[in-house]
mmCIF file of C-alpha atoms in Angstrom:
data_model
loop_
_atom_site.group_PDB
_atom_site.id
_atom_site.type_symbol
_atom_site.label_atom_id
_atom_site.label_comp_id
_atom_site.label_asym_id
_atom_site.label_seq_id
_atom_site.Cartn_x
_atom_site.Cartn_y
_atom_site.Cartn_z
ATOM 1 C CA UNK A 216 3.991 19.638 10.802
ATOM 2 C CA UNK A 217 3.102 16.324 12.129
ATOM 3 C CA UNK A 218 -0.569 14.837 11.258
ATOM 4 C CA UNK A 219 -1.631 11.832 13.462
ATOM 5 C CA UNK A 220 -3.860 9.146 12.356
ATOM 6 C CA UNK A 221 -5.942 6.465 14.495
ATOM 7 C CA UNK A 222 -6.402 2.847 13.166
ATOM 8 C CA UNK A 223 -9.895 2.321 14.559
ATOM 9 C CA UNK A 224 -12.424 5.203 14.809
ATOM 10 C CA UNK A 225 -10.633 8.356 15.321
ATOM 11 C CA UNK A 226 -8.472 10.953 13.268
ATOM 12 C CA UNK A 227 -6.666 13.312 15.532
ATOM 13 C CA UNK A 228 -4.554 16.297 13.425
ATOM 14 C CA UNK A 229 -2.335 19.100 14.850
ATOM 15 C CA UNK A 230 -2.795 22.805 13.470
ATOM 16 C CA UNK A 231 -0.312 25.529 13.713
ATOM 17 C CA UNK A 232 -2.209 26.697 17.022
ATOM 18 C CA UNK A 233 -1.874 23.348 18.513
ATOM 19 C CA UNK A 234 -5.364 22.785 19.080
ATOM 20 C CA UNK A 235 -6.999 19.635 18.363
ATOM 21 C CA UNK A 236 -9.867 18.462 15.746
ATOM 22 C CA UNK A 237 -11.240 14.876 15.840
ATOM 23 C CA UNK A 238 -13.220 13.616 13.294
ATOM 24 C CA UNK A 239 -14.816 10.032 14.295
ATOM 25 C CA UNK A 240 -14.230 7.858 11.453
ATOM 26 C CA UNK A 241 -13.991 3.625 11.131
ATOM 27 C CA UNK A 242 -10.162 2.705 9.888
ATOM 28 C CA UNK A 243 -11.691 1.491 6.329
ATOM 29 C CA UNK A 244 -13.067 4.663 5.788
ATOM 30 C CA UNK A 245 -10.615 7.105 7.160
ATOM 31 C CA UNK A 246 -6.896 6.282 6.269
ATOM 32 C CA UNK A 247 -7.036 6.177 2.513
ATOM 33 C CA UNK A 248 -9.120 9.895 2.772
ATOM 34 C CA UNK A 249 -7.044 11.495 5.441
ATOM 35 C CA UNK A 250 -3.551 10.116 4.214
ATOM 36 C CA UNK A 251 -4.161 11.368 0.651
ATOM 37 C CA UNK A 252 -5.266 14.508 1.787
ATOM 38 C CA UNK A 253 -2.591 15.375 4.069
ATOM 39 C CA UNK A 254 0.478 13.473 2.809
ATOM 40 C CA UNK A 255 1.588 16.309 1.436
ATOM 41 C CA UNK A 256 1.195 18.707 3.899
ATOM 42 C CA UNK A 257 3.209 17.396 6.558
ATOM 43 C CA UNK A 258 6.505 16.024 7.284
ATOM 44 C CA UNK A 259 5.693 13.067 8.829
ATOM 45 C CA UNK A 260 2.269 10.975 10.070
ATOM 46 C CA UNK A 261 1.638 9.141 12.963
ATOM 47 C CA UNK A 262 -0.309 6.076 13.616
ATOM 48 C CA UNK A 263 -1.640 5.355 16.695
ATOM 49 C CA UNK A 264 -4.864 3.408 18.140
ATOM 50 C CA UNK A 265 -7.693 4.940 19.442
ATOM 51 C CA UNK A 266 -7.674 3.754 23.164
ATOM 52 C CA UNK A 267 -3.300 5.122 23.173
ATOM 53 C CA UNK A 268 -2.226 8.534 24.795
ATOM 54 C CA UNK A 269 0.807 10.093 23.698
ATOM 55 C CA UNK A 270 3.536 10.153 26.384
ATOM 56 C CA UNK A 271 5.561 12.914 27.213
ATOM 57 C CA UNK A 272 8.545 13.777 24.696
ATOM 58 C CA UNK A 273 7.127 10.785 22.677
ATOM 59 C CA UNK A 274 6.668 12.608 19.208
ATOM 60 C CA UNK A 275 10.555 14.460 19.393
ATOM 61 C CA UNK A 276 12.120 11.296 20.551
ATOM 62 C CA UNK A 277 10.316 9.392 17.453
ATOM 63 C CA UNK A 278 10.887 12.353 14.796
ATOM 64 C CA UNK A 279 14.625 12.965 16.356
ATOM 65 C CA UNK A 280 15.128 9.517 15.395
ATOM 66 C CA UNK A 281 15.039 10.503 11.078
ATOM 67 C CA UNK A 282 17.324 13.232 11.363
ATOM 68 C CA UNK A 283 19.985 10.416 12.259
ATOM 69 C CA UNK A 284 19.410 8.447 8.156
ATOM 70 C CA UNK A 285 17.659 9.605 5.987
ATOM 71 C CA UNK A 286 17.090 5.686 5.010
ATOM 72 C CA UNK A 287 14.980 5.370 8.232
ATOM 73 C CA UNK A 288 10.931 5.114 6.824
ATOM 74 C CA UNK A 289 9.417 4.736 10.119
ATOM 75 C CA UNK A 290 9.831 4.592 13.713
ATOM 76 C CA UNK A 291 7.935 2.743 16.355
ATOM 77 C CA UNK A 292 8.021 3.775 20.280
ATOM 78 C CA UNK A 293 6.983 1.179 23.383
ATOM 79 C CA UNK A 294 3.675 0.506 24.654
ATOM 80 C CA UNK A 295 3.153 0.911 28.336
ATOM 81 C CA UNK A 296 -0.006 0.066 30.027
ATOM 82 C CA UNK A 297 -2.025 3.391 30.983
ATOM 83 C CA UNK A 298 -3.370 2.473 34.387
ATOM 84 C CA UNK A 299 0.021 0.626 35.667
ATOM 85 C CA UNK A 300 2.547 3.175 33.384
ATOM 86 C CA UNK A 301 5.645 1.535 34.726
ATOM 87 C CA UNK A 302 4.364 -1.943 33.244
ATOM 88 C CA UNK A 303 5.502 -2.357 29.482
ATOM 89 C CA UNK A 304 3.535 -4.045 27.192
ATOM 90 C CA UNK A 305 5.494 -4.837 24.248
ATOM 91 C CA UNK A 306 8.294 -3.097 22.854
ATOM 92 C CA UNK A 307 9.003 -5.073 19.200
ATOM 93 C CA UNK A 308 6.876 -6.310 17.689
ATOM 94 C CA UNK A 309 6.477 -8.457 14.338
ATOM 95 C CA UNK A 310 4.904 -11.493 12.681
ATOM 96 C CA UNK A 311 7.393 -14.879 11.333
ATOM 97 C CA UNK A 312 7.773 -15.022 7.785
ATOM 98 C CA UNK A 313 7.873 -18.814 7.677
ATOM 99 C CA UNK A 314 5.526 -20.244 9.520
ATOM 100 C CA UNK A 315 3.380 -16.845 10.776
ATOM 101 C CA UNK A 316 3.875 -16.657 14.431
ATOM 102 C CA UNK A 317 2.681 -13.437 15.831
ATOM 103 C CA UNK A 318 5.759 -12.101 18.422
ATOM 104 C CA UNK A 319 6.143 -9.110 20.262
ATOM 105 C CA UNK A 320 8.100 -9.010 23.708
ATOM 106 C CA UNK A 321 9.861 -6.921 26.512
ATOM 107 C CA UNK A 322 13.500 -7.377 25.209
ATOM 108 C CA UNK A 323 16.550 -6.116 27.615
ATOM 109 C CA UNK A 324 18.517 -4.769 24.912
ATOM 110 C CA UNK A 325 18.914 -1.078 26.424
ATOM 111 C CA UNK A 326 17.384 1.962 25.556
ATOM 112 C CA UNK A 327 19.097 2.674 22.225
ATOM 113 C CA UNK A 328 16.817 2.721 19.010
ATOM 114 C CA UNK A 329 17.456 -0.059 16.975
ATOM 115 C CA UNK A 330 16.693 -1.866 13.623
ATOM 116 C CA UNK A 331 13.441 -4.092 13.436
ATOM 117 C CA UNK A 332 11.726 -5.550 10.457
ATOM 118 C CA UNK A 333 8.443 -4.626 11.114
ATOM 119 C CA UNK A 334 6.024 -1.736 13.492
ATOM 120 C CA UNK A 335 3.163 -3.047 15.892
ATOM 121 C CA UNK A 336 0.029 -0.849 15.935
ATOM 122 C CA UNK A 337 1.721 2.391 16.841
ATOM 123 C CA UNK A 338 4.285 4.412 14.512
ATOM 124 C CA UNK A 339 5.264 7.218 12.389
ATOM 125 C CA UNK A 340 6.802 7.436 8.615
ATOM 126 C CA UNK A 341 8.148 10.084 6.742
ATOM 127 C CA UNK A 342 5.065 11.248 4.654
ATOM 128 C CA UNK A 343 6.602 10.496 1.655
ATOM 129 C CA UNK A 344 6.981 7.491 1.325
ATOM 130 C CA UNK A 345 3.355 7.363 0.664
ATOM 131 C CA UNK A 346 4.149 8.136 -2.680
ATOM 132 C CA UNK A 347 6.337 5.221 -3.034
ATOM 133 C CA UNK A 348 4.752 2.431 -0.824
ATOM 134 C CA UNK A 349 1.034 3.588 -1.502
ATOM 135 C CA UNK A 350 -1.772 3.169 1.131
ATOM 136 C CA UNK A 351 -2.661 0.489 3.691
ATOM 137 C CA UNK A 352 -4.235 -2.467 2.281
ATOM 138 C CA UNK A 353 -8.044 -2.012 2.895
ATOM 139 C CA UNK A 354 -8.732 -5.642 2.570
ATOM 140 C CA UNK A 355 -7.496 -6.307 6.500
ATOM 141 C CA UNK A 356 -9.646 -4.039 7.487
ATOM 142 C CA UNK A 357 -7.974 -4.054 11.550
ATOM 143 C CA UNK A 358 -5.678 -6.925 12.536
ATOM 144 C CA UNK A 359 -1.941 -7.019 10.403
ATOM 145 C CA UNK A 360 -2.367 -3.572 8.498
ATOM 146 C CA UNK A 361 0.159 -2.350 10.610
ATOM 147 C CA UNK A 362 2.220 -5.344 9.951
ATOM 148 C CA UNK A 363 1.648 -5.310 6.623
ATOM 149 C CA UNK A 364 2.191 -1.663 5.638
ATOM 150 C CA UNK A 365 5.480 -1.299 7.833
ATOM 151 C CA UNK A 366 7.305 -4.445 6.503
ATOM 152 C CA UNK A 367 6.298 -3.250 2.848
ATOM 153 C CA UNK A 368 8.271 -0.169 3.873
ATOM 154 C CA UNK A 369 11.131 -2.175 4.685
ATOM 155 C CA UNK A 370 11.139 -4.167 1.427
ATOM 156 C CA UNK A 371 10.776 -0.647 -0.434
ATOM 157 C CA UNK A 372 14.389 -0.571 1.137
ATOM 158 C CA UNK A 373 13.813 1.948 4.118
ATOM 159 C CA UNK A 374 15.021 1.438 7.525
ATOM 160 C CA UNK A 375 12.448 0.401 9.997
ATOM 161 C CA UNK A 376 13.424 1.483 13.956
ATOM 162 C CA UNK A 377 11.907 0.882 17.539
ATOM 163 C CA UNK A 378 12.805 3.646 19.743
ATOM 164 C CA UNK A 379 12.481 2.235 22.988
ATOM 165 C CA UNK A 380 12.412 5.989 24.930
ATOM 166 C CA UNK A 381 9.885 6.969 22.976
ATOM 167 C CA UNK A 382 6.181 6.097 25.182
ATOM 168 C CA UNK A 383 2.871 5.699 24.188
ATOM 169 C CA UNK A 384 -0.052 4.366 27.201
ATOM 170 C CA UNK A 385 -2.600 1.550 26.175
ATOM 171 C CA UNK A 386 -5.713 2.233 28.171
ATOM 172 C CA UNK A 387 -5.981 -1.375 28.177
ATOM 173 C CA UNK A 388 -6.765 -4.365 31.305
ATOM 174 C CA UNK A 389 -3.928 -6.577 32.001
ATOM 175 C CA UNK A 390 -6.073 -9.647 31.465
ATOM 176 C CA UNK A 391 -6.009 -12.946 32.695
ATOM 177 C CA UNK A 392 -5.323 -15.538 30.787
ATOM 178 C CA UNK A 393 -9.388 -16.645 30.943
ATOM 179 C CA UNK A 394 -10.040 -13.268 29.761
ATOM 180 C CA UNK A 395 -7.547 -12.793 27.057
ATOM 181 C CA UNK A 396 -8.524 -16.233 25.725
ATOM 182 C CA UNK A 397 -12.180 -14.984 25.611
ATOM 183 C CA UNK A 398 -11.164 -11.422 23.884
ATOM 184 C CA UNK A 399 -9.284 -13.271 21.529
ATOM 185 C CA UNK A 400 -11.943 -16.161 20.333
ATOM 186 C CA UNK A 401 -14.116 -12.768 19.562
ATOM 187 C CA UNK A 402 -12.299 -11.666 16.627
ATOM 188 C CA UNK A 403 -12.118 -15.260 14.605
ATOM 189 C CA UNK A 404 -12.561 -14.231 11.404
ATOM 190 C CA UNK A 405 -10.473 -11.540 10.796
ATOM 191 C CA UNK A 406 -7.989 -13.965 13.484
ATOM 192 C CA UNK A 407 -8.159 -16.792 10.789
ATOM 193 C CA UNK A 408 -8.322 -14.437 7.358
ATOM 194 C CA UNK A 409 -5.651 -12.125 7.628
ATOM 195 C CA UNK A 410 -2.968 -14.497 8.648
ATOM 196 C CA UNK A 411 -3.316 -15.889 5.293
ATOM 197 C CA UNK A 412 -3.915 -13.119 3.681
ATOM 198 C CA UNK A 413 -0.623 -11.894 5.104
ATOM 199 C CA UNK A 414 1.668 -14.648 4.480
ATOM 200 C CA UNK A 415 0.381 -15.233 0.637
ATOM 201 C CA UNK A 416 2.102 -11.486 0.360
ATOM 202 C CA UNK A 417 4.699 -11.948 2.750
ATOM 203 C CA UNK A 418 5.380 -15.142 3.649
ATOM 204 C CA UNK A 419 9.104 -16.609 2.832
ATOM 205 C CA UNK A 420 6.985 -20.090 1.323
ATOM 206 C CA UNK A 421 3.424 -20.029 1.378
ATOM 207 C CA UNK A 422 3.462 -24.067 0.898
ATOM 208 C CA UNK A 423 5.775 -24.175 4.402
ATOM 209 C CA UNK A 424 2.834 -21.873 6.133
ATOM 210 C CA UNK A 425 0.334 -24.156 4.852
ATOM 211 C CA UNK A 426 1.606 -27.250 6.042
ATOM 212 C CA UNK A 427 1.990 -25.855 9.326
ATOM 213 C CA UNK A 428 -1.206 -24.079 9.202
ATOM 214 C CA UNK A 429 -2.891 -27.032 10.644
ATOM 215 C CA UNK A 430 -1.323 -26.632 14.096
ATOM 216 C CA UNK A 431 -3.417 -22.968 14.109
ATOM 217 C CA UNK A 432 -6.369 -24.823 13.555
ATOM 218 C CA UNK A 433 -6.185 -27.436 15.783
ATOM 219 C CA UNK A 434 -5.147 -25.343 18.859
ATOM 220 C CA UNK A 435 -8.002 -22.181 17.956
ATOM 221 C CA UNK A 436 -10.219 -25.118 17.811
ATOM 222 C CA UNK A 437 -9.168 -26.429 20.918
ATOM 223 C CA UNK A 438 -9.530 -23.155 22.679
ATOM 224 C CA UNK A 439 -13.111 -22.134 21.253
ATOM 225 C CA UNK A 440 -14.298 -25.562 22.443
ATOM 226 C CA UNK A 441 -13.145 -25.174 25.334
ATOM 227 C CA UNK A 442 -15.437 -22.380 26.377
ATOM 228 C CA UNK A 443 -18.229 -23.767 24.019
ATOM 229 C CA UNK A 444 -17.495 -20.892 21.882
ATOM 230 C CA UNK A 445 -19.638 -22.315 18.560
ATOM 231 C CA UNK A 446 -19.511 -18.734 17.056
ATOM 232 C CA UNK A 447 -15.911 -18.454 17.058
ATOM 233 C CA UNK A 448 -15.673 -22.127 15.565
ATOM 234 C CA UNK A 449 -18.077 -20.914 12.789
ATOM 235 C CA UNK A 450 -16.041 -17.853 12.305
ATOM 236 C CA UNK A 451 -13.110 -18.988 12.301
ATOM 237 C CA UNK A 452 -13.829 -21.264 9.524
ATOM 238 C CA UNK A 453 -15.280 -19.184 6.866
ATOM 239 C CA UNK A 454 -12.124 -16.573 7.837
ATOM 240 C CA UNK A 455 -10.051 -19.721 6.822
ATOM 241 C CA UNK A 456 -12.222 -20.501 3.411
ATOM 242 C CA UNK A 457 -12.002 -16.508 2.731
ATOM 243 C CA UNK A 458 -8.256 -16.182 2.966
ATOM 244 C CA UNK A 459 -7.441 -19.337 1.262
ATOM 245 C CA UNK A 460 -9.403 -18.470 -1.379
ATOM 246 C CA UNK A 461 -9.152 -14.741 -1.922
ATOM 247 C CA UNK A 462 -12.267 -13.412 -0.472
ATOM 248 C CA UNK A 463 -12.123 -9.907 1.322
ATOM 249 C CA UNK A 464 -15.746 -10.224 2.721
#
């Protein structure tokens, strides 16, 4: 039995008669219900985002992948773009310990599954290890739960792997760099907050992320200037003075 999960506002699940029920709920409200009431009902659960469709063979590929260890937590597939489905988006994906770097790329490393250290936005775990990792941190609210909860699977001392055959489609616009810029300065304060709230539990030094923090500063700054973006300059600082000092407002 396989249950499947959406960060952002939807909950799909899968019955015995394959049909398919979707509640509409927000990510802050949904996960901690729907994971505690069917953790232990299924074998696995998947996460996925609401704007993704499954691709074909996706969901074997992903779940043949535990039968292989049973040290393997969780498994992550590729992320094509929906309208050009040949294009890939990002296979791993992760964040730098040290300094906080975001990363994700289109590696050449074959089509094997292989070990990564952390999940982007889309991947399944053994529904178990629930049990032993607990539930996603509700103070992210979106941006770095997914990075959060997967690498606190790997430090529980699971197996993380990206199973490059395994496809899931991001109805998403290839943007241009104007565009992505713009997209980007509109989500400053959770940008700015959960950075730091990631790397205060993460983080290899916090002291070595904070005294390269001020490069993030500088160049956000930079950027929201640039298109006389005042909100994201406000935003961005009070997501700075919230995750510096603990706030989860």
């Amino acid at each position: 039995i396989l249950y499947v999960f959406s960060f952002f506002f939807f909950f799909f699940f899968f019955n015995d008669t394959a049909t398919t029920e979707i509640y509409t709920l927000s990510l802050h409200d949904a996960l901690p219900i729907w994971i505690k009431k069917f953790k232990d009902k299924s074998d696995y659960l998947l996460f996925l985002d609401s704007d993704e469709v499954i691709g074909p063979d996706c969901i074997r590929l992903l779940a043949k992948a535990f039968e292989d260890d049973e040290k393997i937590g969780a498994v992550t597939p590729s992320v094509y773009y929906y309208d050009k489905s040949e294009t890939l988006q990002y296979g791993e994906a992760g964040v730098n310990l040290w300094i906080g770097i975001n990363y994700s790329g289109c590696s050449n490393k074959g089509l094997e599954p292989r070990e990564v250290r952390m999940c982007g936005g889309n991947f399944m775990i053994r529904s178990g290890i629930v049990n032993r990792v607990g539930y996603m941190d509700e103070a992210y609210h979106v941006f770095y739960e997914d990075a959060d909860y997967s690498y606190r699977i790997f430090k529980a001392g699971y197996k993380l792997m990206y199973v490059p055959e395994a496809k899931v489609y991001h109805k998403t616009p290839i943007l241009d760099p104007k565009e992505a810029t713009k997209k980007w300065l509109d989500h400053a304060y959770l940008t700015a907050r959960n950075k730091i709230i990631f790397m205060k539990k993460h983080g290899r030094s916090f002291a070595v992320f904070v005294l390269f923090y001020p490069v993030y500063f500088l160049f956000y700054m930079y950027k929201a200037l640039s298109f006389r973006d005042f909100k994201a300059v406000k935003d961005y600082l009070r997501g700075m003075k919230d995750g510096f000092l603990g706030s989860k407002k």
